[in-house]
mmCIF file of C-alpha atoms in Angstrom:
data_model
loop_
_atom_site.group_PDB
_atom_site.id
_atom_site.type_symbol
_atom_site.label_atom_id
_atom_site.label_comp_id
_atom_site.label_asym_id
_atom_site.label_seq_id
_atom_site.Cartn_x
_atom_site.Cartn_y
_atom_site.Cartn_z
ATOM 1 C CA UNK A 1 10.486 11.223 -3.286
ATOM 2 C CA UNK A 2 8.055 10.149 -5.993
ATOM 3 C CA UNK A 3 9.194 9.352 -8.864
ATOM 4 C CA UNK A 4 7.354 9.527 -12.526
ATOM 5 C CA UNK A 5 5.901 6.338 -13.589
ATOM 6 C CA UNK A 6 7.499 6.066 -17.317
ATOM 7 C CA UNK A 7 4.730 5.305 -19.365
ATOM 8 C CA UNK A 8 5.941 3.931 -22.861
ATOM 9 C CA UNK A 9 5.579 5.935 -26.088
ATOM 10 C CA UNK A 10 4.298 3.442 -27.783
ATOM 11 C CA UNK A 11 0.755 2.939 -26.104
ATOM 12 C CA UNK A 12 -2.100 3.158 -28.505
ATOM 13 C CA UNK A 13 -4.934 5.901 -28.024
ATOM 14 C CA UNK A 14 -7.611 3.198 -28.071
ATOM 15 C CA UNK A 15 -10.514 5.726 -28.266
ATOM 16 C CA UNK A 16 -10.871 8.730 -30.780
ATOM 17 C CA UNK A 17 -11.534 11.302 -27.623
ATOM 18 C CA UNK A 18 -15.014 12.518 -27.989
ATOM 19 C CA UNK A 19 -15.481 16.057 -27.685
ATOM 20 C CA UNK A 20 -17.834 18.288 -26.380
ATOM 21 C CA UNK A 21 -17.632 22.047 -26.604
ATOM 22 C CA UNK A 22 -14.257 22.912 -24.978
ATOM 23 C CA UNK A 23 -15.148 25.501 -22.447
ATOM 24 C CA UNK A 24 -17.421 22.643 -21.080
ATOM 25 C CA UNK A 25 -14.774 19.798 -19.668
ATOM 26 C CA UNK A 26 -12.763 20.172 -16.808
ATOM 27 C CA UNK A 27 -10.571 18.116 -15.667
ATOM 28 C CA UNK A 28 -11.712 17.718 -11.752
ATOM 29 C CA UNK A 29 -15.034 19.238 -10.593
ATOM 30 C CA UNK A 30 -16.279 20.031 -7.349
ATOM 31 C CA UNK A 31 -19.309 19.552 -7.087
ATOM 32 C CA UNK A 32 -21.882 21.563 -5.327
ATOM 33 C CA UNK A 33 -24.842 20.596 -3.372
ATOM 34 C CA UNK A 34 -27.400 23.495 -4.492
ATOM 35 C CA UNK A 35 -30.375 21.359 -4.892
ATOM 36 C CA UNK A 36 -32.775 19.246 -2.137
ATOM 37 C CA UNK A 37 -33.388 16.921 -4.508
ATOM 38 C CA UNK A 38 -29.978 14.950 -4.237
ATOM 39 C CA UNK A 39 -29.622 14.055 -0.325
ATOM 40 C CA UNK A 40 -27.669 11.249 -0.613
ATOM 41 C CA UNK A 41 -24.125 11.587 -0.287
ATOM 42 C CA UNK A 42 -21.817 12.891 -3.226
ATOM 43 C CA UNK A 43 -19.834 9.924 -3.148
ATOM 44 C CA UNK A 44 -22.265 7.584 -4.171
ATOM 45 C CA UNK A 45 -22.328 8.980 -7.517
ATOM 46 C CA UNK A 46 -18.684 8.647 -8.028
ATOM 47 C CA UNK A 47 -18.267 5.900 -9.776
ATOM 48 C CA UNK A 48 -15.132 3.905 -10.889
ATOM 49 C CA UNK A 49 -14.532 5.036 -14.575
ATOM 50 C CA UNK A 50 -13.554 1.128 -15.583
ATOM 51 C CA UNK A 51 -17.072 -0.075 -17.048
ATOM 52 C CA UNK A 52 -16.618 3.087 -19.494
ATOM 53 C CA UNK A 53 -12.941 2.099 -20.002
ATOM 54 C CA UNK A 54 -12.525 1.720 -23.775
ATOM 55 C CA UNK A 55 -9.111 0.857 -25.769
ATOM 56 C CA UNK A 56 -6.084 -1.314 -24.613
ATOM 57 C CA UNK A 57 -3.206 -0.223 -22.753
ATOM 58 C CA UNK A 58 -0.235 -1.368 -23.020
ATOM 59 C CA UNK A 59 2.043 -3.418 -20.099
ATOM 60 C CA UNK A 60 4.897 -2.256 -21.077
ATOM 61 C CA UNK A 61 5.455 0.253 -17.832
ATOM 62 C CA UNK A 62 3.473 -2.322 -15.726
ATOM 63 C CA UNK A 63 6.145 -5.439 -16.801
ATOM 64 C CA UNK A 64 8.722 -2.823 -16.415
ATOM 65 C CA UNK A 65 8.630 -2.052 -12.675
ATOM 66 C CA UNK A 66 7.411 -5.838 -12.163
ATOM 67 C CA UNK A 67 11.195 -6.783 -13.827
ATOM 68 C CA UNK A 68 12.792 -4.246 -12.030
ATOM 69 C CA UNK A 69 11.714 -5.913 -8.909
ATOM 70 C CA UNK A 70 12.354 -9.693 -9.712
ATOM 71 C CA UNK A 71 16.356 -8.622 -10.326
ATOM 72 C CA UNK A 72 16.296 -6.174 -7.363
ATOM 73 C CA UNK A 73 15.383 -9.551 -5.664
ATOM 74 C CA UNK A 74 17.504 -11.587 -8.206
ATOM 75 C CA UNK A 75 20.433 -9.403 -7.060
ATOM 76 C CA UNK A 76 19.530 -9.415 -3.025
ATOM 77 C CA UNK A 77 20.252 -13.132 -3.211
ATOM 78 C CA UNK A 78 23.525 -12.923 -4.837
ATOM 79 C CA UNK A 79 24.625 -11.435 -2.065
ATOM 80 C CA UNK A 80 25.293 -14.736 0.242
ATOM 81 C CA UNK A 81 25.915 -16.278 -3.266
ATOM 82 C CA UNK A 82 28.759 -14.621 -3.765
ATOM 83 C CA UNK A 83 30.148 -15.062 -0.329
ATOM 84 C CA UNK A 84 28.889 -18.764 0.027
ATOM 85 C CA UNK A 85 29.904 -20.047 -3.620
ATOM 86 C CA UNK A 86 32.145 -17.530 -5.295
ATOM 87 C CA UNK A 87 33.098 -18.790 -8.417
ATOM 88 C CA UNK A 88 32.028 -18.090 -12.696
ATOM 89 C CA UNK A 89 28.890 -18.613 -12.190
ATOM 90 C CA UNK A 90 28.312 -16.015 -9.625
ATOM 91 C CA UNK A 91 30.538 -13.616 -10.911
ATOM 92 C CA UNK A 92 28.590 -13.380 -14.376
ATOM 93 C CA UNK A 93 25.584 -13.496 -12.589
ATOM 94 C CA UNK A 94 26.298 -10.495 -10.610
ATOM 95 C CA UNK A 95 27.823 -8.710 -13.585
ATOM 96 C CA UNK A 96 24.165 -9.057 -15.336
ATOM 97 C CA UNK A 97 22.407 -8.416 -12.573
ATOM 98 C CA UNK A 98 24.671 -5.396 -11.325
ATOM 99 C CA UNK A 99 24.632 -4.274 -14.828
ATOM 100 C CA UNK A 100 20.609 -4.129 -15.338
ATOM 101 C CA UNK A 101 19.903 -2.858 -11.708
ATOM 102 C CA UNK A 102 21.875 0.092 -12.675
ATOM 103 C CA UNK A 103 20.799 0.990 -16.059
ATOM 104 C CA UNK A 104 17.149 0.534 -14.802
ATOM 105 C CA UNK A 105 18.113 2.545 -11.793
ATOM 106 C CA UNK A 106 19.751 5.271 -13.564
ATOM 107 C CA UNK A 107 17.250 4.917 -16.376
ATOM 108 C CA UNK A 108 14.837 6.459 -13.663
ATOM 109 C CA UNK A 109 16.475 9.052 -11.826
ATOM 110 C CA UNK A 110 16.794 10.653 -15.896
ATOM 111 C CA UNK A 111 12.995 9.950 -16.388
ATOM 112 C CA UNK A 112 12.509 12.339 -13.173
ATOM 113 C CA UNK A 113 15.353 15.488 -13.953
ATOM 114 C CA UNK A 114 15.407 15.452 -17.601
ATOM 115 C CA UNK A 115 12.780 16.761 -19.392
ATOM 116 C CA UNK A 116 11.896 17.651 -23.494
ATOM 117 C CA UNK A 117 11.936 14.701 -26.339
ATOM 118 C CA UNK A 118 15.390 15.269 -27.636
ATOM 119 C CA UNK A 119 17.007 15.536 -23.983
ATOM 120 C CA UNK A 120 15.442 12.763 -23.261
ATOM 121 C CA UNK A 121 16.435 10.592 -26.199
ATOM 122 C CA UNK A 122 19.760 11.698 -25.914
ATOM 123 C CA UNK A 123 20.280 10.613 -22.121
ATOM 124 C CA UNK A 124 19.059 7.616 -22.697
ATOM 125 C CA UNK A 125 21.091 6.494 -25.442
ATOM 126 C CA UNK A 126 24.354 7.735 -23.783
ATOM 127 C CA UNK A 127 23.075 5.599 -20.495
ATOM 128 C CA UNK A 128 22.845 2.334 -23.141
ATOM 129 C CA UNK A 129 26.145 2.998 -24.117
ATOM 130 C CA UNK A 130 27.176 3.235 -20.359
ATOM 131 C CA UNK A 131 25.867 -0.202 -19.486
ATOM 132 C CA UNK A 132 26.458 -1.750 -22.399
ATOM 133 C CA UNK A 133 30.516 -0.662 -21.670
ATOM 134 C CA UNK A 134 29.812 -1.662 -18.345
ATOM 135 C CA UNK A 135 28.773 -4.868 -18.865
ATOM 136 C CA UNK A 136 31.168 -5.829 -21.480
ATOM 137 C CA UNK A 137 34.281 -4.558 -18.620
ATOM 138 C CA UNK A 138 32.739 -6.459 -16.027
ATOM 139 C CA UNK A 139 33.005 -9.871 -18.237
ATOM 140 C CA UNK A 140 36.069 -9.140 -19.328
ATOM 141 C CA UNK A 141 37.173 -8.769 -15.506
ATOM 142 C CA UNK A 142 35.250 -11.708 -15.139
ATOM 143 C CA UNK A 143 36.897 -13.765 -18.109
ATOM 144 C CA UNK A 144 40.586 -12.001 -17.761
ATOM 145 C CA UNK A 145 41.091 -11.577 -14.763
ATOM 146 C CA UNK A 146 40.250 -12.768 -11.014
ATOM 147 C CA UNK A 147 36.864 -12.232 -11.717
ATOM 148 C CA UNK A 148 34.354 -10.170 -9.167
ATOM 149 C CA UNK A 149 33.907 -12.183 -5.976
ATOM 150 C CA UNK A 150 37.883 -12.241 -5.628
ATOM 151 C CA UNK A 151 38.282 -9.184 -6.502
ATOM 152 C CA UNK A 152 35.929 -8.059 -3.622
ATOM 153 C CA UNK A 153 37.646 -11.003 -1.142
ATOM 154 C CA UNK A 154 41.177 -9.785 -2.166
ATOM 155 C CA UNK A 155 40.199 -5.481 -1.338
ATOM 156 C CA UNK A 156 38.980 -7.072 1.861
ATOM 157 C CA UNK A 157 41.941 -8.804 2.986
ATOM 158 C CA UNK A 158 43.876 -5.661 2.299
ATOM 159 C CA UNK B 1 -2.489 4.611 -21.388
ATOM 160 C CA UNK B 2 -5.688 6.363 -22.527
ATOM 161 C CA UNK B 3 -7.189 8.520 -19.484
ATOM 162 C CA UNK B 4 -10.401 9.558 -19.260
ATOM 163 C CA UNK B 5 -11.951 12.954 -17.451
ATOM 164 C CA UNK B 6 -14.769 13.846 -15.587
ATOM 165 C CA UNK B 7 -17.303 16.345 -17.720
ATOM 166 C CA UNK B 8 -20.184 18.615 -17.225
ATOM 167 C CA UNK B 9 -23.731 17.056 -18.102
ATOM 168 C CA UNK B 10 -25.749 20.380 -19.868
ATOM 169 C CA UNK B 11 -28.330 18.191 -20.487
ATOM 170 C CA UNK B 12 -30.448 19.563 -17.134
ATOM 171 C CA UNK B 13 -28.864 23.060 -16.208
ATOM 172 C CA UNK B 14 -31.310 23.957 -13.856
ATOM 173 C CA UNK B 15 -30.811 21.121 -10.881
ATOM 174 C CA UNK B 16 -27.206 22.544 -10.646
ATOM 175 C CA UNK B 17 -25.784 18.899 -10.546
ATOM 176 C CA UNK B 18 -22.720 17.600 -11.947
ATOM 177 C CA UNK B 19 -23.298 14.016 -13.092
ATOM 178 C CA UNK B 20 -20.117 12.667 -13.888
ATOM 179 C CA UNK B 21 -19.285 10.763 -16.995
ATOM 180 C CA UNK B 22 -15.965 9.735 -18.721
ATOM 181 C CA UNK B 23 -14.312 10.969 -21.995
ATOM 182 C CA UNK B 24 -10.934 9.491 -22.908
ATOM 183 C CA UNK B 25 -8.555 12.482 -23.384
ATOM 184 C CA UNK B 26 -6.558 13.177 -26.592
ATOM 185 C CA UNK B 27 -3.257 13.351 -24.632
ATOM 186 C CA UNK B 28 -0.779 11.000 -23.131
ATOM 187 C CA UNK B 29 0.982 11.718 -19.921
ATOM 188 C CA UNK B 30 4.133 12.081 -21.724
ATOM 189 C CA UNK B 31 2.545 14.309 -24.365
ATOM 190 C CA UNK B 32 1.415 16.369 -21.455
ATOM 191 C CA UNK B 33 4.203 16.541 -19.385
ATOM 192 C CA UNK B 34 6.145 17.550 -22.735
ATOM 193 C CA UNK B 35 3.884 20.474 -23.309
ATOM 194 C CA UNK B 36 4.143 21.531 -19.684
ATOM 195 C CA UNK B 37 8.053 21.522 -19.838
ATOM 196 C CA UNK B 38 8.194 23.231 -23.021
ATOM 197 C CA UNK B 39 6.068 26.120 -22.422
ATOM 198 C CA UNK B 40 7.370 26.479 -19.140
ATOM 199 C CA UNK B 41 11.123 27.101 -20.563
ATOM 200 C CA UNK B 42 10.285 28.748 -23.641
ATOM 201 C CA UNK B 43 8.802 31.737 -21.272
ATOM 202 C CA UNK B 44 11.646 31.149 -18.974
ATOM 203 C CA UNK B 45 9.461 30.853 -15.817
ATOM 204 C CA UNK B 46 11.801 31.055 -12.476
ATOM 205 C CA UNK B 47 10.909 27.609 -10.747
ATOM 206 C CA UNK B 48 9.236 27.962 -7.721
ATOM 207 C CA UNK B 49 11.809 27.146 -4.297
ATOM 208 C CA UNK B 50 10.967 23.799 -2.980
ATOM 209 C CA UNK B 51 14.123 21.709 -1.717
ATOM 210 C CA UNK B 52 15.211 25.532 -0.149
ATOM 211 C CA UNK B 53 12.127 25.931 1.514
ATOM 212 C CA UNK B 54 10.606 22.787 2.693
ATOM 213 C CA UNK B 55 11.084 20.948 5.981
ATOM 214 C CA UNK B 56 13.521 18.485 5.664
ATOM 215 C CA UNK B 57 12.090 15.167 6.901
ATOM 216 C CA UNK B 58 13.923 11.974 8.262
ATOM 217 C CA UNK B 59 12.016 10.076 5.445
ATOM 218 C CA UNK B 60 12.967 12.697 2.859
ATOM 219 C CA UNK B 61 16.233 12.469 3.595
ATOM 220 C CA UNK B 62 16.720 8.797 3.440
ATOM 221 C CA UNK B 63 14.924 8.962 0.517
ATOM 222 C CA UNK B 64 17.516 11.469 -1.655
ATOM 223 C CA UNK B 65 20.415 8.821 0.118
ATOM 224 C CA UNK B 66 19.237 5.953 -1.429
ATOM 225 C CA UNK B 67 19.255 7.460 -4.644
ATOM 226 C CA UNK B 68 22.558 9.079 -3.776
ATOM 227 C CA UNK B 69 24.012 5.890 -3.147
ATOM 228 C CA UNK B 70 22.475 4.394 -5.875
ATOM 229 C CA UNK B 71 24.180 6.484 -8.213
ATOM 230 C CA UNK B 72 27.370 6.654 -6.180
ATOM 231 C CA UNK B 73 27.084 3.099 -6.851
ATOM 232 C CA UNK B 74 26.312 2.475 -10.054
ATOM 233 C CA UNK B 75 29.355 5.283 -11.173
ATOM 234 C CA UNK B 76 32.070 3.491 -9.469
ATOM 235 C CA UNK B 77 31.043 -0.160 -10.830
ATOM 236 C CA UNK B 78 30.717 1.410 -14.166
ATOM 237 C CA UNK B 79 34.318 3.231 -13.603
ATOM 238 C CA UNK B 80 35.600 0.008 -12.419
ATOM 239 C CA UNK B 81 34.730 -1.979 -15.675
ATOM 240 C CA UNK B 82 35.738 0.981 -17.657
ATOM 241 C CA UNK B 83 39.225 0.791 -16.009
ATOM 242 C CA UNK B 84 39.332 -3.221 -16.743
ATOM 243 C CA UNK B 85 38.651 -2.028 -20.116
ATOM 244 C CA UNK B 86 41.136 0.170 -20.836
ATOM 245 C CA UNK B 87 44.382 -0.677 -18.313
ATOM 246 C CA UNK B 88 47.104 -2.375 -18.815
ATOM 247 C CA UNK B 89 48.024 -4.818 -16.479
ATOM 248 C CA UNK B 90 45.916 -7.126 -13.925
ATOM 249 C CA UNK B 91 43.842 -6.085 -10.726
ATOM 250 C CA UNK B 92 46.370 -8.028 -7.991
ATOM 251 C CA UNK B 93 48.996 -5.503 -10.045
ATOM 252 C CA UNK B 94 47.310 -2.528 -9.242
ATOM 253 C CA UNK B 95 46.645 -3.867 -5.676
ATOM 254 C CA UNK B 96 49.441 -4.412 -4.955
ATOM 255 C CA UNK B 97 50.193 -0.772 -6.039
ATOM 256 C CA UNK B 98 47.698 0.736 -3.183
ATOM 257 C CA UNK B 99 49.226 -1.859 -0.711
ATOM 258 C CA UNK B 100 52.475 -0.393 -1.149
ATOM 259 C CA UNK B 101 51.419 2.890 -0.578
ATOM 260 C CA UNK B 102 50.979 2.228 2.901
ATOM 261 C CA UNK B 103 48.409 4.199 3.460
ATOM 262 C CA UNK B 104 47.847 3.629 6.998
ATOM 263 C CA UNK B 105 44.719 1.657 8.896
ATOM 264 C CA UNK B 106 42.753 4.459 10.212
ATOM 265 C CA UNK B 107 42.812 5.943 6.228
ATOM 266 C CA UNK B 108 42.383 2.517 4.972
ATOM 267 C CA UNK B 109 39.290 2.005 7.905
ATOM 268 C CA UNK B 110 38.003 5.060 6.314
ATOM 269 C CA UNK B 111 38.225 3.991 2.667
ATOM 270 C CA UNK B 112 36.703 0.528 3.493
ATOM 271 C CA UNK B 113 33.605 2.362 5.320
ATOM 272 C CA UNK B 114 33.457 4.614 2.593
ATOM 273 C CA UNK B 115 32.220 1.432 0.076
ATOM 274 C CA UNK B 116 30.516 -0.553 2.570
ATOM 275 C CA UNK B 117 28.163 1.674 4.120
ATOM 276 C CA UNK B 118 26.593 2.931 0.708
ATOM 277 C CA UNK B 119 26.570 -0.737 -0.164
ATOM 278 C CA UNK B 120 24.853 -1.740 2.931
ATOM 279 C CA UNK B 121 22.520 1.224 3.492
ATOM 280 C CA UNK B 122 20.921 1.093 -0.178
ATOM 281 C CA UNK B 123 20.725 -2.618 0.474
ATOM 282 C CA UNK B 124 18.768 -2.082 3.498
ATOM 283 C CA UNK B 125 17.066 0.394 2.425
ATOM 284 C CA UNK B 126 16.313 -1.311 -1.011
ATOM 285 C CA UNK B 127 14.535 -4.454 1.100
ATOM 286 C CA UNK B 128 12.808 -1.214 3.088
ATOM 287 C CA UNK B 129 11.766 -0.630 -0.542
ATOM 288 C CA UNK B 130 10.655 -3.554 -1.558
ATOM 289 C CA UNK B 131 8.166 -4.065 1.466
ATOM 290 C CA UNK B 132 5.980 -0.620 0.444
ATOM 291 C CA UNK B 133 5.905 -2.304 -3.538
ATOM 292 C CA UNK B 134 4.416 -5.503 -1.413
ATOM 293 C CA UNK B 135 2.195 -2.404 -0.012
ATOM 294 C CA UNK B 136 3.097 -2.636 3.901
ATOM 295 C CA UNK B 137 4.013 -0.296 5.887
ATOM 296 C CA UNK B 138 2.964 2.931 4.796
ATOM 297 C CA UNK B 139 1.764 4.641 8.140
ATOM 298 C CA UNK B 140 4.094 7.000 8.936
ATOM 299 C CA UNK B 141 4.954 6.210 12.475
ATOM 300 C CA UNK B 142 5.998 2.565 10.791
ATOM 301 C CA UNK B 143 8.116 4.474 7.934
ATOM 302 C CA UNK B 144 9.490 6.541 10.537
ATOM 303 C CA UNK B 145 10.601 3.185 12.923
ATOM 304 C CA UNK B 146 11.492 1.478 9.751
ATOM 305 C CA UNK B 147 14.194 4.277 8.499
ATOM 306 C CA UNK B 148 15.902 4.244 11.539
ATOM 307 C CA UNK B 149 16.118 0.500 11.761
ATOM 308 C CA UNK B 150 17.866 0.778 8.375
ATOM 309 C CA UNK B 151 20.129 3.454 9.431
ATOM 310 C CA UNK B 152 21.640 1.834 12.940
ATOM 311 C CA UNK B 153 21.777 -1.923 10.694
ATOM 312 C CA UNK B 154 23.615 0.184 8.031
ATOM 313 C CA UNK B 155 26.305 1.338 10.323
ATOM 314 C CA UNK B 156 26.191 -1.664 12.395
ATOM 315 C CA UNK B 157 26.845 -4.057 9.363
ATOM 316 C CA UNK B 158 29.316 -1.488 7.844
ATOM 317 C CA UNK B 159 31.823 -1.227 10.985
ATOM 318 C CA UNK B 160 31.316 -5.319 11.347
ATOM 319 C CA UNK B 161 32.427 -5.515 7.542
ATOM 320 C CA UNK B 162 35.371 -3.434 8.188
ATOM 321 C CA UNK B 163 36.254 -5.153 11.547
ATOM 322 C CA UNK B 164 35.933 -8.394 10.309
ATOM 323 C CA UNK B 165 38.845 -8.510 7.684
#
């Protein structure tokens, strides 16, 4: 399933668009060999669009997914962590990581089912407050109590 | 992200060739996809059937389960530190509380599968995942052999879990 690419809504327009008459762009053409005078292939006037690039773009999406990989990784590792070395350091560890991995995770399937501004802002804020509850239960597990790695070896030993 | 689109060149109508040349559009993709979503509902379009109508694919499927899980997931650990939050009382407490239930091993078997194989299938298929962002193994017979290696290791590593304690 493909999911949207969230592009950030605070990227700049670098260019003002320049603008012929309407009626005259289209988005994709096809275009038509009418005319002898062309016989080399139509591909070899396609040409990448990059020299005539203008304006920045921001890296905000790009650092995004790049971040949501590193703790998808991050978090992979924790795995034999927590089995090897359970302990504090571990269990907050995994409460970050857990925590992030989510909202991120969540954060996405949103970006693909919910659509319109306001919808949008409002999901979003109620997932912050979700993971920011989340997080602050898992330290307190973590701090109060016997913390995440025993919890999981004592439900195991059940 | 500005975005640029291929135009018609008027400038010699009569050799009936496109020559292609870039103009950055006055639109984001969020802008657009806005637009799309509000015109769409305001004339209360039907939405055409696609998940009703489509083949179902292995790859499709394992596809919605990883997100499934993922969720799944992501609820109970967020129900779990809600819980920590708000009840009284430590965890061994409340263990103890299920233990003396006595629920019975083939319902506790079941239980124990029931958070182990969502942990270990969007695990696997989270490091399945990872491989396409490192841009291998896209051809479909590999996504094909690939899915069901995740699938038997997911049920494999799931019963071993539950056997092993």
């Amino acid at each position: 399933m493909a999911a949207i690419v969230r592009i950030s809504s605070v990227c700049h327009r670098g260019v003002k668009p320049l603008f012929y008459r309407s009626s005259l762009l289209s988005r994709t053409l096809v275009a038509q060999q009418k005319d002898q005078d062309c016989p080399y292939p139509l591909t070899a006037r396609i040409h990448g669009s990059s020299s005539l690039y203008a304006g920045s773009v921001s890296k905000a999406a790009s650092l995004h997914w790049t971040g949501e990989r590193v703790v998808s990784v991050l978090l992979l590792a924790m795995g034999p962590a927590a089995y090897y070395f359970p302990g504090p350091a571990v269990d907050y560890s995994l409460a970050a990581a857990l925590t992030l991995h989510g909202h991120w995770g969540i954060g996405q399937v949103l970006t693909d089912y919910v659509h319109g501004e306001p919808k949008i802002k409002m999901v979003n804020a109620g997932l912050f407050l979700l993971s920011t509850v989340t997080f602050a239960g898992l330290c307190y597990f973590n701090y109060n109590d016997v913390g995440i790695c025993k919890a999981v070896a004592l439900l195991w030993s059940k | 992200m500005t975005f640029t689109r291929q135009g018609t060149c008027l400038f010699r109508p009569q050799f009936g060739i496109l020559c292609r040349h870039a103009v950055p559009m006055g639109t984001t993709a969020n802008e657009e996809m806005n637009t799309f979503w509000a015109k769409n509902n305001k004339l209360n379009r039907p939405m055409s059937p696609h998940l009703t109508i489509y083949k179902w694919s292995m790859p499709m499927m394992m596809s919605i389960t990883h997100r499934g899980t993922g969720v799944g997931l992501s609820g109970g650990i967020s129900a779990f530190a809600l819980l920590a939050l708000v009840l009284p009382g430590n965890y061994p407490y409340y263990l103890d509380l299920i233990h003396s239930l006595s629920v019975g091993p083939a319902l506790l078997s079941l239980a124990k599968f029931g958070i182990a194989f969502p942990v270990s299938y969007h695990t696997l298929n989270g490091i399945r995942h990872l491989f396409w962002d490192s841009g291998k193994g896209f051809k479909i017979p590999e996504v094909y052999r690939s899915g069901y290696v995740v699938i038997v290791l997911s049920i494999l590593t799931s019963i071993a879990a539950i056997a092993y304690m």
